[in-house]
PDB file of C-alpha atoms and ligand atoms in Angstrom:
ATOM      1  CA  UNK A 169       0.000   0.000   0.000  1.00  0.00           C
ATOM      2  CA  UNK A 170       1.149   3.115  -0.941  1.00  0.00           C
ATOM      3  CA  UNK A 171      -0.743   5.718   0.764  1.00  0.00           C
ATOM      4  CA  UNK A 172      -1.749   7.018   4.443  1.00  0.00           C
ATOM      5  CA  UNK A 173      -4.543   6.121   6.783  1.00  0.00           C
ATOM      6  CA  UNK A 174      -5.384   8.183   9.455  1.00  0.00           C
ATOM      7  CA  UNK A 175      -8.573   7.985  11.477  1.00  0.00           C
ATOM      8  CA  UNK A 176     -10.669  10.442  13.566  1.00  0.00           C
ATOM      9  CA  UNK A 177     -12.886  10.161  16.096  1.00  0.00           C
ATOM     10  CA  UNK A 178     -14.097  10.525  19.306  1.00  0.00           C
ATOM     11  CA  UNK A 179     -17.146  12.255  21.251  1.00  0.00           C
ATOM     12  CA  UNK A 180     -20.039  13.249  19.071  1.00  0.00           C
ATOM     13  CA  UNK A 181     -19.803  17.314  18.675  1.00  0.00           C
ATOM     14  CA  UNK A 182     -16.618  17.808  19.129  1.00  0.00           C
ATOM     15  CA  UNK A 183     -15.964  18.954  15.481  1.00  0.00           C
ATOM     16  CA  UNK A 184     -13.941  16.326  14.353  1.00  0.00           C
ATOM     17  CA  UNK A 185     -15.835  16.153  10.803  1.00  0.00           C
ATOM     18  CA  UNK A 186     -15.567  19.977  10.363  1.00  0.00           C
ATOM     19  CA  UNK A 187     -11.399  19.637  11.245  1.00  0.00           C
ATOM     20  CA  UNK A 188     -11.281  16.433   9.123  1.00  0.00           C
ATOM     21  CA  UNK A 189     -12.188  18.721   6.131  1.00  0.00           C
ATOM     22  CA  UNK A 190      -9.895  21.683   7.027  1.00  0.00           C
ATOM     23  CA  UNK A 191      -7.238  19.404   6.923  1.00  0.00           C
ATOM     24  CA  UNK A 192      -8.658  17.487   3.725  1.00  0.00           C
ATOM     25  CA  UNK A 193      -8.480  21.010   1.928  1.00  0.00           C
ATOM     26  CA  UNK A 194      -4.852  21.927   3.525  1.00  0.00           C
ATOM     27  CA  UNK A 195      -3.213  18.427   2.114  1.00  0.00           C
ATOM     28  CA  UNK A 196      -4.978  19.428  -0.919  1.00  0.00           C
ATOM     29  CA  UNK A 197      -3.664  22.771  -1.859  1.00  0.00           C
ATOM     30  CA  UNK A 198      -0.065  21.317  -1.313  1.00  0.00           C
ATOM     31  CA  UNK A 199      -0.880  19.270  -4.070  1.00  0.00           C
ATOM     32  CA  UNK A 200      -1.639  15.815  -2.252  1.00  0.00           C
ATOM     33  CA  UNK A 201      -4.802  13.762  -3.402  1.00  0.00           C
ATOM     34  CA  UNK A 202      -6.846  12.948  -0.201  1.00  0.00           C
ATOM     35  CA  UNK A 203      -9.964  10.932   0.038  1.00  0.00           C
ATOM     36  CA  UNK A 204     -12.015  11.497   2.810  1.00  0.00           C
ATOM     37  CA  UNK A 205     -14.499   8.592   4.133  1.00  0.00           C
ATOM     38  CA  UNK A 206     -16.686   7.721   6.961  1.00  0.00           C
ATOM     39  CA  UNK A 207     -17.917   4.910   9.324  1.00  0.00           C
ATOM     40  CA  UNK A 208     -20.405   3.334   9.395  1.00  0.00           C
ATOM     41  CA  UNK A 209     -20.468   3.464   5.710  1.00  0.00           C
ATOM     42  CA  UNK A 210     -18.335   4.959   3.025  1.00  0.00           C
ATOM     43  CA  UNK A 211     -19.021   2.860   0.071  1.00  0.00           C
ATOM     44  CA  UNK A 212     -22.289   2.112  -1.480  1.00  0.00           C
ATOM     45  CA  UNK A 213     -23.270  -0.981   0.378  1.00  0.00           C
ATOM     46  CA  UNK A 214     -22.162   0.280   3.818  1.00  0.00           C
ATOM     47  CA  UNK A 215     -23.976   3.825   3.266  1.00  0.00           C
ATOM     48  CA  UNK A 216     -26.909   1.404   3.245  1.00  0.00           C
ATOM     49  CA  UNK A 217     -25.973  -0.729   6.294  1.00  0.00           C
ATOM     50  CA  UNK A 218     -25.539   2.977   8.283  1.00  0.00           C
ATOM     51  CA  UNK A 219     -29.276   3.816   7.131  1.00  0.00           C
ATOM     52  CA  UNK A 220     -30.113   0.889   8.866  1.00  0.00           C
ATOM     53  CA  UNK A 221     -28.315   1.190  11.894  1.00  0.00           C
ATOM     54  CA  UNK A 222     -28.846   4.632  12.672  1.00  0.00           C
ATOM     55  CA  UNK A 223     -32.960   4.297  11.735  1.00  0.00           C
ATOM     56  CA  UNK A 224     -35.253   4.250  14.544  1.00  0.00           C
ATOM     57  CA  UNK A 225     -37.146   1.101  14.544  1.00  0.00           C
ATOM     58  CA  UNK A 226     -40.228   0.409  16.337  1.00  0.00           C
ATOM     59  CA  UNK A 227     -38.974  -2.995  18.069  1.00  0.00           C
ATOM     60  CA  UNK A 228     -35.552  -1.078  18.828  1.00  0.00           C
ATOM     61  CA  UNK A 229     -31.926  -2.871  17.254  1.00  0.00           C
ATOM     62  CA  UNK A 230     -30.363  -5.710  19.918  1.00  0.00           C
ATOM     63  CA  UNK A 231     -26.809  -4.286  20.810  1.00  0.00           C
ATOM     64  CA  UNK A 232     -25.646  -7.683  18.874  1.00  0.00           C
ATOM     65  CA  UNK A 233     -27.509  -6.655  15.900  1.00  0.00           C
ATOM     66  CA  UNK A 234     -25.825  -3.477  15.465  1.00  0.00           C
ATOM     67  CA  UNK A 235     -22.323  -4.640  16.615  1.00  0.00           C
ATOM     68  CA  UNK A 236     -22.900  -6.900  13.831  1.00  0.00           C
ATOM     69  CA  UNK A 237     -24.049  -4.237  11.407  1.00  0.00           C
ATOM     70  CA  UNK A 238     -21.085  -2.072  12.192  1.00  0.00           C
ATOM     71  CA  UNK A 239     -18.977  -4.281  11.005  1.00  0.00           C
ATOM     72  CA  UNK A 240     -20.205  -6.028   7.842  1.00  0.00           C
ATOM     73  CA  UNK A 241     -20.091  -2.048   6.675  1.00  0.00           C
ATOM     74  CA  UNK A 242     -16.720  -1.804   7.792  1.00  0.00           C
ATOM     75  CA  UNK A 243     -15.660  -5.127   5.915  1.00  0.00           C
ATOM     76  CA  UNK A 244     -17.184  -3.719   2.665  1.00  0.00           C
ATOM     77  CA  UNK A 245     -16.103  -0.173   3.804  1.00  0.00           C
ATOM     78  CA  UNK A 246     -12.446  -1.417   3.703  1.00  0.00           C
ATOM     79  CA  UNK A 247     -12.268  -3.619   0.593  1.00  0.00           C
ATOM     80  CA  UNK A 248     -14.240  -1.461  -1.991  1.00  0.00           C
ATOM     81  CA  UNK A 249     -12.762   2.117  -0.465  1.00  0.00           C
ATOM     82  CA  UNK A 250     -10.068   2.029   1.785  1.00  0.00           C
ATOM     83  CA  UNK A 251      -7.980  -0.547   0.016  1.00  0.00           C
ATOM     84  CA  UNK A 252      -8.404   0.693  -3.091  1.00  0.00           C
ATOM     85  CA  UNK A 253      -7.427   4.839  -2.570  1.00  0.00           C
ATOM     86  CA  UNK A 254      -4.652   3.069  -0.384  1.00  0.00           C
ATOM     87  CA  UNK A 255      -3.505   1.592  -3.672  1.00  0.00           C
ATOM     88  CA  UNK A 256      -3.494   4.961  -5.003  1.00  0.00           C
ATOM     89  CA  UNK A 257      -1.640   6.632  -2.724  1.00  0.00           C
ATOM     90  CA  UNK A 258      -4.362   8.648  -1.283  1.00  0.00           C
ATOM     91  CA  UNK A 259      -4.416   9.858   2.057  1.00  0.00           C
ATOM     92  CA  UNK A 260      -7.150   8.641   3.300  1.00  0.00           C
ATOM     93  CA  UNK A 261      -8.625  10.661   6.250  1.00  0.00           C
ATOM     94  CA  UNK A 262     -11.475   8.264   7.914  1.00  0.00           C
ATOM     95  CA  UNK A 263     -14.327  10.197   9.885  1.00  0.00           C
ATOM     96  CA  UNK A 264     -14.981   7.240  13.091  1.00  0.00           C
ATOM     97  CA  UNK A 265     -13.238   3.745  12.870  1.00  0.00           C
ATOM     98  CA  UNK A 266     -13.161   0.768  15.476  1.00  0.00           C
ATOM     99  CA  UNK A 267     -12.646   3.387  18.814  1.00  0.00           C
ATOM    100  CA  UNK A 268     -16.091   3.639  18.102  1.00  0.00           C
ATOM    101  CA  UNK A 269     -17.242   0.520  18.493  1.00  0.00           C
ATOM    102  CA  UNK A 270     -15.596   0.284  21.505  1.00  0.00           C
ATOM    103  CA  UNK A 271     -17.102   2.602  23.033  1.00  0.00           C
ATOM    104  CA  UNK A 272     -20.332   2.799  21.945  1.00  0.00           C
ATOM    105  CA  UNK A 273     -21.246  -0.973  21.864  1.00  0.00           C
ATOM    106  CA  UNK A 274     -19.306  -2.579  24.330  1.00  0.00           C
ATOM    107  CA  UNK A 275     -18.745   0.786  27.167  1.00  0.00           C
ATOM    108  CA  UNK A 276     -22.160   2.163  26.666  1.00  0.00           C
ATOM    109  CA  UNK A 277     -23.884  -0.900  25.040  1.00  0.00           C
ATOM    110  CA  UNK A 278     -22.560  -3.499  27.360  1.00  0.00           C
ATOM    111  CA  UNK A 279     -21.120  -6.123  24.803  1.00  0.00           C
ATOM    112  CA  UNK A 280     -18.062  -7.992  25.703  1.00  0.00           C
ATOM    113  CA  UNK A 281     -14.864  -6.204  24.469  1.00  0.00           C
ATOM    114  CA  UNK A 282     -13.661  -9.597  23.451  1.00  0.00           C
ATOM    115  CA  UNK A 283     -16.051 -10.233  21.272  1.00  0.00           C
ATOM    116  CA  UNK A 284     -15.079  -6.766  19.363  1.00  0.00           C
ATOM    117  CA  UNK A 285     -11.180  -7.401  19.425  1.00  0.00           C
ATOM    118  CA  UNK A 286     -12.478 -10.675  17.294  1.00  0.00           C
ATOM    119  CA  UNK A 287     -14.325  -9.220  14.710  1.00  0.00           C
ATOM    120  CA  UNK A 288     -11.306  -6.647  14.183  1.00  0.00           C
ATOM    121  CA  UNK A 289      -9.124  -9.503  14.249  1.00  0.00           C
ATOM    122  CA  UNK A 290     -11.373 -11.019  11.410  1.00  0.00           C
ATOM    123  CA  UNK A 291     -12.308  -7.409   9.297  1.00  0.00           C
ATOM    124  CA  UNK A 292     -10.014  -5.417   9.718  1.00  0.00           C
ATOM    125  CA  UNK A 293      -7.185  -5.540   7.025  1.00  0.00           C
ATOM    126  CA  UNK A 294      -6.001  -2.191   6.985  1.00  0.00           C
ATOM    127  CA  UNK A 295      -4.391  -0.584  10.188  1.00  0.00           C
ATOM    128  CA  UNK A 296      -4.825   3.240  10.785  1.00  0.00           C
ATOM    129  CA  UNK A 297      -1.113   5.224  11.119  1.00  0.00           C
ATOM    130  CA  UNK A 298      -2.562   7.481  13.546  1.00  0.00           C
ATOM    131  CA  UNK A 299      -5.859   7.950  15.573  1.00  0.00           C
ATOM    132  CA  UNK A 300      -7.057  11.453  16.628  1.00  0.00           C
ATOM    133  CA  UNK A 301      -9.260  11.561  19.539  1.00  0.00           C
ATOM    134  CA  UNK A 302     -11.231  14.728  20.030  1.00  0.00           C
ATOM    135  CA  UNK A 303     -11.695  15.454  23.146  1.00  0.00           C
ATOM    136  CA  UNK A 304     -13.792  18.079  25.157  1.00  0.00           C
ATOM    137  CA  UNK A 305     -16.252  19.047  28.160  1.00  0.00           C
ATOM    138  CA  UNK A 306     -19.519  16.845  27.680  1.00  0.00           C
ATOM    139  CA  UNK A 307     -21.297  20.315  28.266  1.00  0.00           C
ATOM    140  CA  UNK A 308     -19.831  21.568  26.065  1.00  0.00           C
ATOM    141  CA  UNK A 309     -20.893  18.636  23.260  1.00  0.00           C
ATOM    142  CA  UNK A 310     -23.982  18.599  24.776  1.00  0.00           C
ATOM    143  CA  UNK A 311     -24.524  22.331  24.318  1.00  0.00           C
ATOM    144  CA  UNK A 312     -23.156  22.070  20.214  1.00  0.00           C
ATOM    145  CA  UNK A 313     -25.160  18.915  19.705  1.00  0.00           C
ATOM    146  CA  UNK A 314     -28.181  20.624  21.011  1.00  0.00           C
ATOM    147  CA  UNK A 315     -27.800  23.626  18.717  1.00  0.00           C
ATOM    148  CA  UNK A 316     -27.661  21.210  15.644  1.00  0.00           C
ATOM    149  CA  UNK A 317     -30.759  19.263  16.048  1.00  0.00           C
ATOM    150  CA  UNK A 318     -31.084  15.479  16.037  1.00  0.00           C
ATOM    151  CA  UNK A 319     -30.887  13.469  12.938  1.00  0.00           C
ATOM    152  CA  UNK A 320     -30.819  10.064  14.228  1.00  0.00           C
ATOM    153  CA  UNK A 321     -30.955   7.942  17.208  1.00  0.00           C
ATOM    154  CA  UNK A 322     -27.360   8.237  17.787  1.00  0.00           C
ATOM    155  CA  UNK A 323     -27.666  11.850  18.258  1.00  0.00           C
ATOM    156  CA  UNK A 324     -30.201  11.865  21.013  1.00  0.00           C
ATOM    157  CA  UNK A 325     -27.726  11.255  23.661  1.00  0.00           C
ATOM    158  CA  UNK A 326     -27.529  12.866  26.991  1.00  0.00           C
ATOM    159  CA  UNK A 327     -24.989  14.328  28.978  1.00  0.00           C
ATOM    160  CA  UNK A 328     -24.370  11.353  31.816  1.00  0.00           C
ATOM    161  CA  UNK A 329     -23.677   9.003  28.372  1.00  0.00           C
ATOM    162  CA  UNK A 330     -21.947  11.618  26.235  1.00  0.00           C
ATOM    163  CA  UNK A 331     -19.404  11.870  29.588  1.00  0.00           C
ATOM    164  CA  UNK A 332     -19.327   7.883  29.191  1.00  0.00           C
ATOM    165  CA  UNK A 333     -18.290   8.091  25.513  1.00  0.00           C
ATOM    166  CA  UNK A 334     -15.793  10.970  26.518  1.00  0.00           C
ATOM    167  CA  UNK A 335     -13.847   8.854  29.431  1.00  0.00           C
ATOM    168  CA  UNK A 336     -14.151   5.679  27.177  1.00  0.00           C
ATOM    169  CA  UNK A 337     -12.365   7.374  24.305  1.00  0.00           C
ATOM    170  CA  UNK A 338      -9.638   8.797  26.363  1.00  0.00           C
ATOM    171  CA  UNK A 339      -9.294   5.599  28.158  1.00  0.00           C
ATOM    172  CA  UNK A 340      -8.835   4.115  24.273  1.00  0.00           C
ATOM    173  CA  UNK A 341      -6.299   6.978  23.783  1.00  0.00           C
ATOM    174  CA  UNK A 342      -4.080   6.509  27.086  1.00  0.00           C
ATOM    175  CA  UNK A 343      -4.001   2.576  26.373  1.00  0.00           C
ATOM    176  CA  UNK A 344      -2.395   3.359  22.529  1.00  0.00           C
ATOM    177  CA  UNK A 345      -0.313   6.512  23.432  1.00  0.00           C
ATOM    178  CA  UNK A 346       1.910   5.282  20.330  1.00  0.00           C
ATOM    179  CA  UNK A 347      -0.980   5.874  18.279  1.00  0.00           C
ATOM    180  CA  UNK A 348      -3.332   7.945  19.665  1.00  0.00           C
ATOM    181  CA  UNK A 349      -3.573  11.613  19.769  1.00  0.00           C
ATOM    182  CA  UNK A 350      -5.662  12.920  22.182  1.00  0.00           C
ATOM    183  CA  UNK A 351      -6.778  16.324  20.191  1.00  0.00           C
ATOM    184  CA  UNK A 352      -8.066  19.214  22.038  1.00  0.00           C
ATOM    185  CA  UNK A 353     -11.471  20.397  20.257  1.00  0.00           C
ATOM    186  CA  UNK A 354     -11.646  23.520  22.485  1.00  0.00           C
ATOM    187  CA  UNK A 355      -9.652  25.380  20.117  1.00  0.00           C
ATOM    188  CA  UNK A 356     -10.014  27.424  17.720  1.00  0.00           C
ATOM    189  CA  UNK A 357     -11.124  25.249  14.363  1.00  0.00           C
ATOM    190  CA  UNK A 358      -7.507  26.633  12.445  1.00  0.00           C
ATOM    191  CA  UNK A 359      -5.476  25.768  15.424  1.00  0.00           C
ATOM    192  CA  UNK A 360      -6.882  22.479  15.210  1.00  0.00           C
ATOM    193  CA  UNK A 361      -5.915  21.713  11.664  1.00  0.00           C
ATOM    194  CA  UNK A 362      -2.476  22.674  12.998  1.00  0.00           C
ATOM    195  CA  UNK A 363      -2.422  20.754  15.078  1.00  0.00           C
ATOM    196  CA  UNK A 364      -3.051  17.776  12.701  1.00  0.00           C
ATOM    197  CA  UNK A 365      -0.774  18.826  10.296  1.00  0.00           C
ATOM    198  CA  UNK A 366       1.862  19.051  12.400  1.00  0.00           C
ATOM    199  CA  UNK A 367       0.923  15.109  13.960  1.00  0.00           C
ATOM    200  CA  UNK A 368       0.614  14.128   9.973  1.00  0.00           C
ATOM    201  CA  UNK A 369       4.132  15.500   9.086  1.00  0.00           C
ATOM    202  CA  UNK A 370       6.489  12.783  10.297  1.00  0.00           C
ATOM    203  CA  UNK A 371       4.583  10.204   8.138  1.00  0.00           C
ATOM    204  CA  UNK A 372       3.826  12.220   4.940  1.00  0.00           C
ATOM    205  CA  UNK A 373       7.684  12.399   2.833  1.00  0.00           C
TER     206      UNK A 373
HETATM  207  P1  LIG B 100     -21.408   9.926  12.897  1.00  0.00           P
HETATM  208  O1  LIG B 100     -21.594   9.973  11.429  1.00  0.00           O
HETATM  209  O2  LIG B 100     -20.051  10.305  13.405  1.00  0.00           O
HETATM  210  O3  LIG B 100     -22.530  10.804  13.565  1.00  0.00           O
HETATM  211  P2  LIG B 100     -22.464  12.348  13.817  1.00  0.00           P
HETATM  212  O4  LIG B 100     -22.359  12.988  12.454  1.00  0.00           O
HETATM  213  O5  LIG B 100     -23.765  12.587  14.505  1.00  0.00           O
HETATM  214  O6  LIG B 100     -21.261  12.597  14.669  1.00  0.00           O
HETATM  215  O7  LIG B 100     -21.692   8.459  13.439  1.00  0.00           O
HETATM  216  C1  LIG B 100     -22.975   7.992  13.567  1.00  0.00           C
HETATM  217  C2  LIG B 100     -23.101   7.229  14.838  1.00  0.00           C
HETATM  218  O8  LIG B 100     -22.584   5.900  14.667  1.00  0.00           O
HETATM  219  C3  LIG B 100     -22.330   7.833  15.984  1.00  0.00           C
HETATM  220  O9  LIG B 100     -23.209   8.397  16.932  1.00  0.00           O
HETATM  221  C4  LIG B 100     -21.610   6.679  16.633  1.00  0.00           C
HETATM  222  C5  LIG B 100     -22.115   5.453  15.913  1.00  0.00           C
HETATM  223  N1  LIG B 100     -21.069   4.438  15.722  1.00  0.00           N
HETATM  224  C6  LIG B 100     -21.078   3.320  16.541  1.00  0.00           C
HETATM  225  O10 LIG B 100     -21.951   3.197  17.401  1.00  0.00           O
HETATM  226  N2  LIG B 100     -20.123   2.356  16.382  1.00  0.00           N
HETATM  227  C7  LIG B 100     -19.141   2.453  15.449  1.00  0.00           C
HETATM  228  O11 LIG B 100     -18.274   1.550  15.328  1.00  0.00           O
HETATM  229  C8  LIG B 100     -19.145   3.621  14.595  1.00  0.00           C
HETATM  230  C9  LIG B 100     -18.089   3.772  13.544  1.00  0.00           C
HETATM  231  C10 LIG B 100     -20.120   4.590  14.782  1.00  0.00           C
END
């Protein structure tokens, strides 16, 4: 593989899509061809396995069911995108990747971490270079999540669970400090593509 994978994720509202972009269009106007994805989905057939997961449905989705889901869109997610702008050269820069699941199935939705460390084991063929974490106040989440309205069940999440997502992913990033960047999403949205850039430059030649 020729290219660079680097992942971000972390609490939900703490601006990592917005900074993911910044630095998409920084590492763009030096000239470098980035491809920016997401998870869940990110190729055709996992866009439609994250319309299922993240509908609301009236007999609720097992915590099994949507471990599960997560990651039959992350196997297709890595073989028909991933892979192939890897094989480019891309830099790929990866909005969410397996922190999540992590912490939102097995922390908050109770499923054994064993069982997740598995299905990696079994899906996951590509390994990020570098995870950012963004981290901030849960009030502070809440309060930005709250100003941008709810568009699915994931984003109906209150503060005592958004501070149990916060300490989960920071527990992730102290555990991996080799490749884990704990990212500070108080400030300002510039300094924070700095910030990246700077964490990027010591893998990009
Ligand atoms: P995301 O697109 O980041 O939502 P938002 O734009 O609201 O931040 O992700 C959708 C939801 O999917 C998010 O709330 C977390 C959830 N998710 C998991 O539960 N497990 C996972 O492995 C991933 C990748 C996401």
């Amino acid at each position: 593989m020729n290219g660079h994978f680097f992942v971000f994720d972390g609490m939900d509202g703490a601006g990592k899509s917005t900074a993911l972009q910044g630095l998409a269009e920084r590492l763009r106007g030096e000239g470098r061809a980035v491809f920016c994805t997401r998870e869940p989905g990110g190729s055709e057939l996992a866009e439609a396995i994250r319309e299922c997961m993240l509908r609301d449905w009236t007999q609720g989705m097992p915590i099994q069911t949507e471990l599960l889901l997560v990651f039959a869109a992350r196997a297709a997610h890595l073989q028909h995108s991933v892979e192939p702008a890897l094989a480019r050269g891309d830099i790929v820069l990866c909005d969410r990747f397996i922190d999540s699941s992590y912490v939102y199935q097995a922390i908050l939705g109770g499923v054994d971490s064993g069982w997740i460390d598995e299905l990696v084991s079994h899906t996951v063929t590509q390994h990020p270079e570098r995870y950012f974490i963004f981290d901030l106040p849960a009030e502070v989440a809440c309060r930005r999540l709250g100003a941008r309205g709810h568009d699915n069940r994931f984003d109906r999440i209150g503060l005592d669970r958004l501070e149990r997502v916060r300490q989960g992913f920071a527990e992730r990033a102290r555990a991996c400090p080799d490749s884990h960047l704990l990212v500070d999403a108080q400030q300002a949205p510039e300094r924070v593509v700095d910030v990246l850039r700077q964490a990027l430059a010591p893998h990009l030649s």
